CSV table of C-alpha atoms in Angstrom, one decimal:
chain,number,residue,atom,x,y,z
A,1,MET,CA,-8.2,-6.1,9.0
A,2,SER,CA,-7.5,-5.6,5.6
A,3,ILE,CA,-7.3,-2.2,3.6
A,4,VAL,CA,-10.9,-1.2,2.7
A,5,MET,CA,-11.3,1.6,0.2
A,6,TYR,CA,-14.6,3.5,-0.2
A,7,GLU,CA,-14.5,5.0,-3.8
A,8,TYR,CA,-16.7,6.0,-6.6
A,9,PRO,CA,-15.9,4.6,-9.9
A,10,LYS,CA,-16.2,7.9,-11.7
A,11,CYS,CA,-14.1,9.9,-9.6
A,12,GLY,CA,-11.0,11.0,-11.1
A,13,THR,CA,-9.3,11.4,-7.6
A,14,CYS,CA,-10.8,7.8,-6.6
A,15,ARG,CA,-9.4,6.0,-9.7
A,16,ASN,CA,-5.6,7.9,-9.0
A,17,ALA,CA,-6.1,6.2,-5.5
A,18,VAL,CA,-6.8,2.9,-6.9
A,19,LYS,CA,-4.2,3.3,-9.4
A,20,TYR,CA,-1.5,4.3,-6.7
A,21,LEU,CA,-2.4,1.2,-4.7
A,22,GLN,CA,-2.4,-1.4,-7.5
A,23,GLN,CA,1.1,0.4,-8.9
A,24,HIS,CA,2.3,-0.3,-5.2
A,25,GLY,CA,1.3,-3.9,-4.9
A,26,VAL,CA,-0.9,-3.1,-2.1
A,27,SER,CA,-4.4,-5.4,-1.7
A,28,PHE,CA,-7.8,-3.9,-0.9
A,29,GLU,CA,-11.2,-4.4,-0.9
A,30,ASP,CA,-13.1,-2.3,-2.8
A,31,HIS,CA,-16.4,-0.5,-1.9
A,32,HIS,CA,-18.6,1.5,-4.1
A,33,ILE,CA,-19.5,4.6,-1.9
A,34,VAL,CA,-22.7,4.9,-3.3
A,35,GLU,CA,-24.2,1.4,-3.4
A,36,THR,CA,-22.4,0.4,0.0
A,37,PRO,CA,-21.5,3.3,2.0
A,38,PRO,CA,-20.1,3.0,5.4
A,39,SER,CA,-22.5,2.6,8.3
A,40,ILE,CA,-22.9,5.3,11.1
A,41,GLU,CA,-20.9,3.0,13.4
A,42,GLN,CA,-18.0,2.6,10.8
A,43,LEU,CA,-18.1,6.3,10.2
A,44,ARG,CA,-17.8,6.7,14.0
A,45,GLN,CA,-14.8,4.8,14.3
A,46,MET,CA,-13.0,6.2,11.3
A,47,VAL,CA,-13.6,9.7,12.8
A,48,ASN,CA,-11.9,8.6,16.2
A,49,ILE,CA,-9.0,6.9,14.6
A,50,SER,CA,-8.4,9.5,12.3
A,51,GLY,CA,-8.6,12.4,14.9
A,52,LEU,CA,-10.1,14.4,12.2
A,53,PRO,CA,-13.6,16.5,13.0
A,54,ILE,CA,-16.4,15.2,11.1
A,55,GLN,CA,-16.6,18.0,9.1
A,56,LYS,CA,-13.4,16.6,7.2
A,57,PHE,CA,-15.5,13.7,6.2
A,58,PHE,CA,-17.9,15.7,4.1
A,59,ASN,CA,-17.3,16.4,0.3
A,60,ALA,CA,-17.7,20.1,0.7
A,61,SER,CA,-17.2,20.4,-3.2
A,62,GLY,CA,-19.8,18.2,-4.3
A,63,LYS,CA,-23.1,19.0,-5.9
A,64,LYS,CA,-25.3,17.3,-3.2
A,65,TYR,CA,-23.3,19.1,-0.4
A,66,ARG,CA,-24.2,22.4,-2.1
A,67,GLU,CA,-27.9,21.3,-2.9
A,68,LEU,CA,-28.7,20.6,0.8
A,69,GLY,CA,-26.9,24.0,2.2
A,70,LEU,CA,-24.7,22.0,4.3
A,71,SER,CA,-22.1,24.7,4.9
A,72,GLN,CA,-24.4,26.3,6.8
A,73,LYS,CA,-26.6,23.5,8.3
A,74,LEU,CA,-23.5,21.7,9.6
A,75,LYS,CA,-23.0,24.2,12.3
A,76,GLU,CA,-26.2,23.6,13.8
A,77,MET,CA,-26.1,19.6,13.7
A,78,THR,CA,-24.9,17.4,16.5
A,79,ASP,CA,-22.3,14.7,15.8
A,80,ASP,CA,-24.4,11.6,15.8
A,81,GLU,CA,-26.7,13.9,13.0
A,82,LYS,CA,-24.0,14.3,10.9
A,83,LEU,CA,-22.9,10.8,11.2
A,84,ALA,CA,-26.5,9.7,10.1
A,85,LEU,CA,-26.4,12.3,7.0
A,86,LEU,CA,-23.2,11.0,5.9
A,87,ALA,CA,-24.2,7.2,6.2
A,88,SER,CA,-27.3,7.9,4.5
A,89,ASP,CA,-25.6,9.0,1.1
A,90,GLY,CA,-22.3,7.9,0.1
A,91,MET,CA,-22.1,10.8,-2.3
A,92,LEU,CA,-21.8,13.2,0.8
A,93,ILE,CA,-18.4,11.5,2.0
A,94,LYS,CA,-15.1,12.9,0.8
A,95,ARG,CA,-13.6,10.2,-1.5
A,96,PRO,CA,-11.7,7.9,-1.4
A,97,LEU,CA,-12.0,7.0,2.3
A,98,VAL,CA,-9.4,4.2,3.2
A,99,THR,CA,-8.9,2.4,6.3
A,100,ASP,CA,-7.2,-0.6,7.9
A,101,GLY,CA,-8.9,-0.3,11.3
A,102,LYS,CA,-5.8,1.3,12.7
A,103,LYS,CA,-5.6,4.4,10.5
A,104,VAL,CA,-7.7,6.3,7.9
A,105,THR,CA,-7.0,8.4,5.0
A,106,VAL,CA,-9.6,10.9,3.6
A,107,GLY,CA,-9.4,11.9,-0.2
A,108,PHE,CA,-6.1,11.3,-2.0
A,109,LYS,CA,-2.8,12.9,-1.5
A,110,GLU,CA,0.0,10.8,-2.8
A,111,ASP,CA,2.4,11.4,0.1
A,112,GLU,CA,-0.4,10.9,3.0
A,113,PHE,CA,-0.8,7.4,0.7
A,114,GLU,CA,2.9,6.7,0.6
A,115,THR,CA,3.0,7.2,4.5
A,116,ASN,CA,-0.2,5.1,5.4
A,117,TRP,CA,-0.5,2.5,2.6
A,118,GLY,CA,2.7,2.4,0.6
A,119,SER,CA,4.4,-0.3,2.7
A,120,GLN,CA,1.3,-2.5,3.3
A,121,LYS,CA,2.2,-5.0,0.7
């Protein structure tokens, strides 16, 4: 599987991630996270591959997250409910979300990108 990035073009962090990959000659398939968010099954697979708790996939600093009061509601939800919620609205997903089917990064930290995607030319 090639590298797939779910990102939001107006997001500065996403633009930095795109710029990083382009500057390092890494080819990737770009998906607008709002127009084509990952499916429940794609998210389930990414959570499993990453080893991170599902909560790390939520954009906890986002407006929608706060409006829905998710900091409290997530504690009562099942994993399936959390995945369905993430798949229903790309703005709830922490971005950029990058995967090649073997590894996953959530958000953009240059050192993580270097480790995971820097050698993917």
